[in-house]
Coordinates of C-alpha atoms and ligand atoms in Angstrom, one line a residue:
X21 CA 25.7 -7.2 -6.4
X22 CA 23.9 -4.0 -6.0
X23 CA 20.7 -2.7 -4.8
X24 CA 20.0 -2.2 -8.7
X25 CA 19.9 -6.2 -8.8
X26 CA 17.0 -6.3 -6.7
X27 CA 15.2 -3.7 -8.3
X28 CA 16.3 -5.9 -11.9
X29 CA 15.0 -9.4 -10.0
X30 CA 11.5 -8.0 -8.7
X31 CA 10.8 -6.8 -12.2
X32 CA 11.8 -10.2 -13.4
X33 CA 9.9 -11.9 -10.8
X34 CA 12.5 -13.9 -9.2
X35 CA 11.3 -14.2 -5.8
X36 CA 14.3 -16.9 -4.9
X37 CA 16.8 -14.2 -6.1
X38 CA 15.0 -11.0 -4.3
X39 CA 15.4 -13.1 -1.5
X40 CA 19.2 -13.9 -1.4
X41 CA 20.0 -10.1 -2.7
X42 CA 17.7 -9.0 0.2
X43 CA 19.8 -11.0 2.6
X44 CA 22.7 -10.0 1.2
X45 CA 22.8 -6.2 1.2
X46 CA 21.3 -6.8 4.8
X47 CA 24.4 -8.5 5.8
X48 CA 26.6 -5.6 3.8
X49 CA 24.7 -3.3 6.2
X50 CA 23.0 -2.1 3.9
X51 CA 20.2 0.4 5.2
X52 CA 16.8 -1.0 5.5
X53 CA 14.9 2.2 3.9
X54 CA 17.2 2.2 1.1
X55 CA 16.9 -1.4 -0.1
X56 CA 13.1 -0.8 0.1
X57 CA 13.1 2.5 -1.3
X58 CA 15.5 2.0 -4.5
X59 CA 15.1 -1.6 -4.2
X60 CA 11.3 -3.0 -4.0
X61 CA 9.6 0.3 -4.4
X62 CA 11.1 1.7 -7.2
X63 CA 10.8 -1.8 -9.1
X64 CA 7.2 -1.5 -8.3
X65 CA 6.7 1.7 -9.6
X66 CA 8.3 0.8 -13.0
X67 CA 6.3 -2.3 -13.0
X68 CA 2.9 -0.2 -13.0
X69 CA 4.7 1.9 -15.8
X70 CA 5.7 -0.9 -18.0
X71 CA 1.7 -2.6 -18.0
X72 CA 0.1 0.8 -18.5
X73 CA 2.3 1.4 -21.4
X74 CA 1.2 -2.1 -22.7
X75 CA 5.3 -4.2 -22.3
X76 CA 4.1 -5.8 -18.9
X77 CA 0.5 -7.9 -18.5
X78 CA -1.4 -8.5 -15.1
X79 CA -0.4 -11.8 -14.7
X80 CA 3.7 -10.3 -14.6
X81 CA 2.7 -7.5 -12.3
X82 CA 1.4 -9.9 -10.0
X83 CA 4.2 -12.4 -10.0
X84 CA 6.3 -8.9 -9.6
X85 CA 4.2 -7.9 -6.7
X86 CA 4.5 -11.4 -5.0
X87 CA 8.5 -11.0 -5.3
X88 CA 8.2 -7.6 -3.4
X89 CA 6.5 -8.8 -1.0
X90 CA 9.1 -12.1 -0.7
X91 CA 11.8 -9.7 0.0
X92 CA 9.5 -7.6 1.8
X93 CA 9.1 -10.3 4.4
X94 CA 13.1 -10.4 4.9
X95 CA 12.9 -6.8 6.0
X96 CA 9.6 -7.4 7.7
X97 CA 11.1 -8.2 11.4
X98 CA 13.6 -4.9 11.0
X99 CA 11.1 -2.5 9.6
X100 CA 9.2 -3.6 13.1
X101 CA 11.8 -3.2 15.5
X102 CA 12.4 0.5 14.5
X103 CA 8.7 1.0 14.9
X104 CA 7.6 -0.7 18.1
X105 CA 6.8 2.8 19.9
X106 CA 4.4 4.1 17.0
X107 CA 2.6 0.6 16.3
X108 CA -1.6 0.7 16.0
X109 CA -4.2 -0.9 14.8
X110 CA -5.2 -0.1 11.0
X111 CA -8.2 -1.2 9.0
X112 CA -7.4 -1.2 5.1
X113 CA -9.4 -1.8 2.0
X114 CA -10.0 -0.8 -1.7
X115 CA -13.4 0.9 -1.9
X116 CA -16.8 -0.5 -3.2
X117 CA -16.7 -0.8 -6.9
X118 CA -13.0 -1.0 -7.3
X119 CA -10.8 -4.1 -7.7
X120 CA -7.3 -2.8 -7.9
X121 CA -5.4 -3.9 -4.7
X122 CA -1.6 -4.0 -5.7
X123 CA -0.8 -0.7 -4.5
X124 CA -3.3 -1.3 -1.4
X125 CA -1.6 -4.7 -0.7
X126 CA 2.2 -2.7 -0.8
X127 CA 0.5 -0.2 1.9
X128 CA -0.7 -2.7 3.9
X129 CA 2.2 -4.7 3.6
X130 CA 4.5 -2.3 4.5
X131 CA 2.4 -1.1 7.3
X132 CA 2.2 -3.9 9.2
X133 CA 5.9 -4.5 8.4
X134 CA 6.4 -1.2 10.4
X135 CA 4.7 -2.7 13.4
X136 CA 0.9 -1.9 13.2
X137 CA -1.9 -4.6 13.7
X138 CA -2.9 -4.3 10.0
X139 CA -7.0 -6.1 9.3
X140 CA -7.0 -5.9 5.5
X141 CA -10.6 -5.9 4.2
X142 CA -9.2 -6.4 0.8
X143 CA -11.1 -5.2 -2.3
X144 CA -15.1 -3.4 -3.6
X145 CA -15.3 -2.6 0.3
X146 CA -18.4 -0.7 1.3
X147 CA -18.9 2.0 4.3
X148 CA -20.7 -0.1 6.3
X149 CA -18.2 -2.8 6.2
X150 CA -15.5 -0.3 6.9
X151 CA -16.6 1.2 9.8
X152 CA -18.3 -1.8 11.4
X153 CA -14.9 -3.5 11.4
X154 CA -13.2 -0.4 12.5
X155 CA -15.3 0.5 15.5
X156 CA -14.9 -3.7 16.5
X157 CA -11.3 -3.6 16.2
X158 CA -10.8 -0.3 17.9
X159 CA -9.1 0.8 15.1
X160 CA -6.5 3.9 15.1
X161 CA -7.3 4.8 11.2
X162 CA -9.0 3.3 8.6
X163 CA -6.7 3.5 5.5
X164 CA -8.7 3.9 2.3
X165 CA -7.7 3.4 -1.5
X166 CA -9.2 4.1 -4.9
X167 CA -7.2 3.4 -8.3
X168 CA -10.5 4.9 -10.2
X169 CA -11.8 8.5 -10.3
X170 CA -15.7 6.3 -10.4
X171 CA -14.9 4.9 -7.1
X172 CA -13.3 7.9 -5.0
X173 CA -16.7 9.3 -3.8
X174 CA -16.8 6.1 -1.9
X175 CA -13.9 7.4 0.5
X176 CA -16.1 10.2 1.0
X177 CA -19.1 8.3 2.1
X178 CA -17.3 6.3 4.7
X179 CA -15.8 9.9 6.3
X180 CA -19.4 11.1 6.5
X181 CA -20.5 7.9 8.0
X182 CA -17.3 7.9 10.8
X183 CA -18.0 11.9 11.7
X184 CA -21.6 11.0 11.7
X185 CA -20.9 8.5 14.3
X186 CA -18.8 11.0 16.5
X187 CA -16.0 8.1 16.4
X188 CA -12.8 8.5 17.5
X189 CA -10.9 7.0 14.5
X190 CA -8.7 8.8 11.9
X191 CA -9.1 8.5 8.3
X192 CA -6.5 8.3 5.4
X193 CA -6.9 7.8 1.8
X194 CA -4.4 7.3 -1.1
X195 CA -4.5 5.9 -4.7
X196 CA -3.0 7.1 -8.1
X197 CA -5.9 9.2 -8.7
X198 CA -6.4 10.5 -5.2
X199 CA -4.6 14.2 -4.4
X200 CA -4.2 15.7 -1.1
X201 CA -6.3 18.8 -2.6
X202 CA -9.1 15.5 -3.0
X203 CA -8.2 14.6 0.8
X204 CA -8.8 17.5 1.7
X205 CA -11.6 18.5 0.2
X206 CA -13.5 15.4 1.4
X207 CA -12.5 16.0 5.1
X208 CA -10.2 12.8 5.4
X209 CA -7.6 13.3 8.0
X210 CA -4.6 12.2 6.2
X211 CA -3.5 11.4 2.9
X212 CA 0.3 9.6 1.2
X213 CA 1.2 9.5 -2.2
X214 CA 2.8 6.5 -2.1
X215 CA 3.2 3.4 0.9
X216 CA 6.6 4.7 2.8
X217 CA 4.7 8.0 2.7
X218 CA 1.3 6.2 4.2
X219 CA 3.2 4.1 6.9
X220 CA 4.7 8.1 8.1
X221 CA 1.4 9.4 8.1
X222 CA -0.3 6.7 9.8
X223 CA 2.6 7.0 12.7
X224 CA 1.2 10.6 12.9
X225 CA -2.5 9.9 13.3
X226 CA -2.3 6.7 15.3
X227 CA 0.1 8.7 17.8
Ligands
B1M321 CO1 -7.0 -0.9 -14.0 N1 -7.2 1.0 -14.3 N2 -8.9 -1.2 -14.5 N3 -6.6 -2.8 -13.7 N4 -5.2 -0.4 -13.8 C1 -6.0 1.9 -14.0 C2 -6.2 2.4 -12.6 C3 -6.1 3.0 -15.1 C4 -5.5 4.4 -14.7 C5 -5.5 2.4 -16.4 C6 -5.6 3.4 -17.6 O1 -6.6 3.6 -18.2 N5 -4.5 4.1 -17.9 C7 -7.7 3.1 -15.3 C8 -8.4 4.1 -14.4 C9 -8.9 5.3 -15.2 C10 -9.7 6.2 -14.3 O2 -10.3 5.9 -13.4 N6 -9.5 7.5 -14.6 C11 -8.1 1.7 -15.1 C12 -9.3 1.1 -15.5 C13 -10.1 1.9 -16.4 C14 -9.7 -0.3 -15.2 C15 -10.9 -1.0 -15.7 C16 -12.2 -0.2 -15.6 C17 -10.6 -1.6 -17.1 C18 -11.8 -2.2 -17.7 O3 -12.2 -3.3 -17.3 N7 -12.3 -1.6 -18.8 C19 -11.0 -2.2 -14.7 C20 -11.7 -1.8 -13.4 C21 -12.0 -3.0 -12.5 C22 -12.5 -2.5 -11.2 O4 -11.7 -2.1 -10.3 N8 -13.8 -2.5 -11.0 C23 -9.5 -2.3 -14.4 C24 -8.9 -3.6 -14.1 C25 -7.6 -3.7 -13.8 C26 -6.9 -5.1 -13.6 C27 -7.8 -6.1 -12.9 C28 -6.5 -5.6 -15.0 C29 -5.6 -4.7 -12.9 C30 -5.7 -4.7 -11.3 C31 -5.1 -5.9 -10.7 C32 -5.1 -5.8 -9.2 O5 -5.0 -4.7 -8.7 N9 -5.1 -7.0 -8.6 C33 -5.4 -3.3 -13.3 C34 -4.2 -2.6 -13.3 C35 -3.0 -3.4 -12.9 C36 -4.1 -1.2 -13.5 C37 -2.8 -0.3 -13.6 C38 -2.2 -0.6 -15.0 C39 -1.8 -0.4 -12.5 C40 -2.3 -0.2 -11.1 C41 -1.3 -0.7 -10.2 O6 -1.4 -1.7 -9.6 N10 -0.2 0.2 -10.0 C42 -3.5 1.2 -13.6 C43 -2.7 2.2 -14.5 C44 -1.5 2.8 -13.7 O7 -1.7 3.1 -12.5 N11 -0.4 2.9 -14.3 C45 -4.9 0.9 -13.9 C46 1.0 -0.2 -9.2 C47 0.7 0.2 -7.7 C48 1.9 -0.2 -6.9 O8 0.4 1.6 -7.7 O9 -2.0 1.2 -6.9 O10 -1.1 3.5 -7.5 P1 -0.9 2.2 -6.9 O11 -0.4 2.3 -5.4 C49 0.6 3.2 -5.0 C50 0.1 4.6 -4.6 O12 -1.1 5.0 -5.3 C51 -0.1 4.5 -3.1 O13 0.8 3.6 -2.7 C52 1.1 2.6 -3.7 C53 2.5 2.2 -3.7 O14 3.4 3.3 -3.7 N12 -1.4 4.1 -2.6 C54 -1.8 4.6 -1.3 C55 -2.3 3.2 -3.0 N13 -3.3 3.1 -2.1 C56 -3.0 3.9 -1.1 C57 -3.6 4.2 0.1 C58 -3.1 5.1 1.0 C59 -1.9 5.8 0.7 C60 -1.2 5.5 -0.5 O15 -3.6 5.5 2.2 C61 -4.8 4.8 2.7

């Protein structure tokens, strides 16, 4: 049994079997980054490849995405210990217009796995309801994603609105079309190509 089996089982969907290999390379000792790295992560990332290239279908990705998550949850209580210091409260959402929420669930996921107070707003999420929620929760950062290029100005809009406001809450955006150049160029305060690199950068604003 190797870390390769898990990566094999969360493309096959077999959540029962994510679940025992989890447990198992956690009892091997294992390290906790590397079996969600190379393990979950990576199985993810070839599961996006595989549908856009037409061998995988949404219902498979999903059933993929729900077995990450199942051996997500095993690491869950770990992934928290090592960030009890760092932990804050995060307000997450897809922007208005767009639907895609696997990679937005992974962020949250992991996110609150590391420890933060995660309110997921889920999907076609507009300003209003972004910063509302934010400024009620007394939110560190509100964590934006876009999977279309139609549907990034929306990110924009909400950092106007949050500046506009003078509020003291960070912003962070991410999504396969989104660039730091993008981040920047809108005026957000962070940005993470993928979720480990979100959960580091939201240590660093919520800090
Ligand atoms: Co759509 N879709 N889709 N789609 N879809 C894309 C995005 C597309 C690139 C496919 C393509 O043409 N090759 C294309 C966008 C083109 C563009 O904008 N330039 C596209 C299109 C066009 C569409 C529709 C318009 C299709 C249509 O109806 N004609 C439609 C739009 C619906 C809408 O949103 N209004 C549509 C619909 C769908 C489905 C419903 C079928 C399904 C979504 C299911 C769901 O999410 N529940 C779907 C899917 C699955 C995809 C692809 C194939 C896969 C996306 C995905 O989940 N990837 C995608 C092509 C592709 O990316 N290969 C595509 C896996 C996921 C783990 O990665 O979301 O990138 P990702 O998340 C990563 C990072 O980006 C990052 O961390 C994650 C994990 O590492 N990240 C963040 C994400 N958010 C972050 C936030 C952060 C930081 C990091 O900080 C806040």
């Amino acid at each position: 049994m190797s870390i390769k089996d898990i990566y094999q089982a969360v493309i096959d969907f077999n959540n029962a079997k994510v679940v025992e290999l989890v447990k198992h390379e956690l009892a091997n000792g294992t390290d906790v980054s590397t079996i969600l790295n190379d393990g979950l992560i990576a199985a993810m990332d070839e599961v996006g490849r595989l549908f856009s290239e037409g061998e995988l279908f949404v219902p498979e990705m999903l059933r993929s995405a729900q077995a990450m998550k199942a051996g997500l949850d095993e690491l869950k209580p770990l992934l928290a210990q090592s960030a009890a210091k760092s932990a804050g409260t995060i307000v997450i959402g897809t922007v208005k217009g767009d639907l895609h929420d696997i990679g937005k669930n992974l962020v949250a996921m992991m996110m609150e796995g590391a420890g933060f107070d995660v309110i997921d707003l889920g999907v076609d999420v507009d300003t209003e309801k972004f910063v509302k929620t934010a400024k009620e929760k007394n939110a560190n950062v509100i964590c934006m994603s876009a999977l279309l290029t139609t549907t990034m100005p929306g990110m924009e809009e909400v950092i106007k609105a949050v500046k506009a406001q003078g509020l003291d809450i960070k912003t962070m955006v991410g999504g396969a079309p989104v660039t730091q150049e993008f981040a920047n160029k809108i005026g957000a305060d962070g940005y993470a190509e993928d979720a480990p690199g979100a959960v580091e950068k939201a240590r660093e604003l919520a800090s």
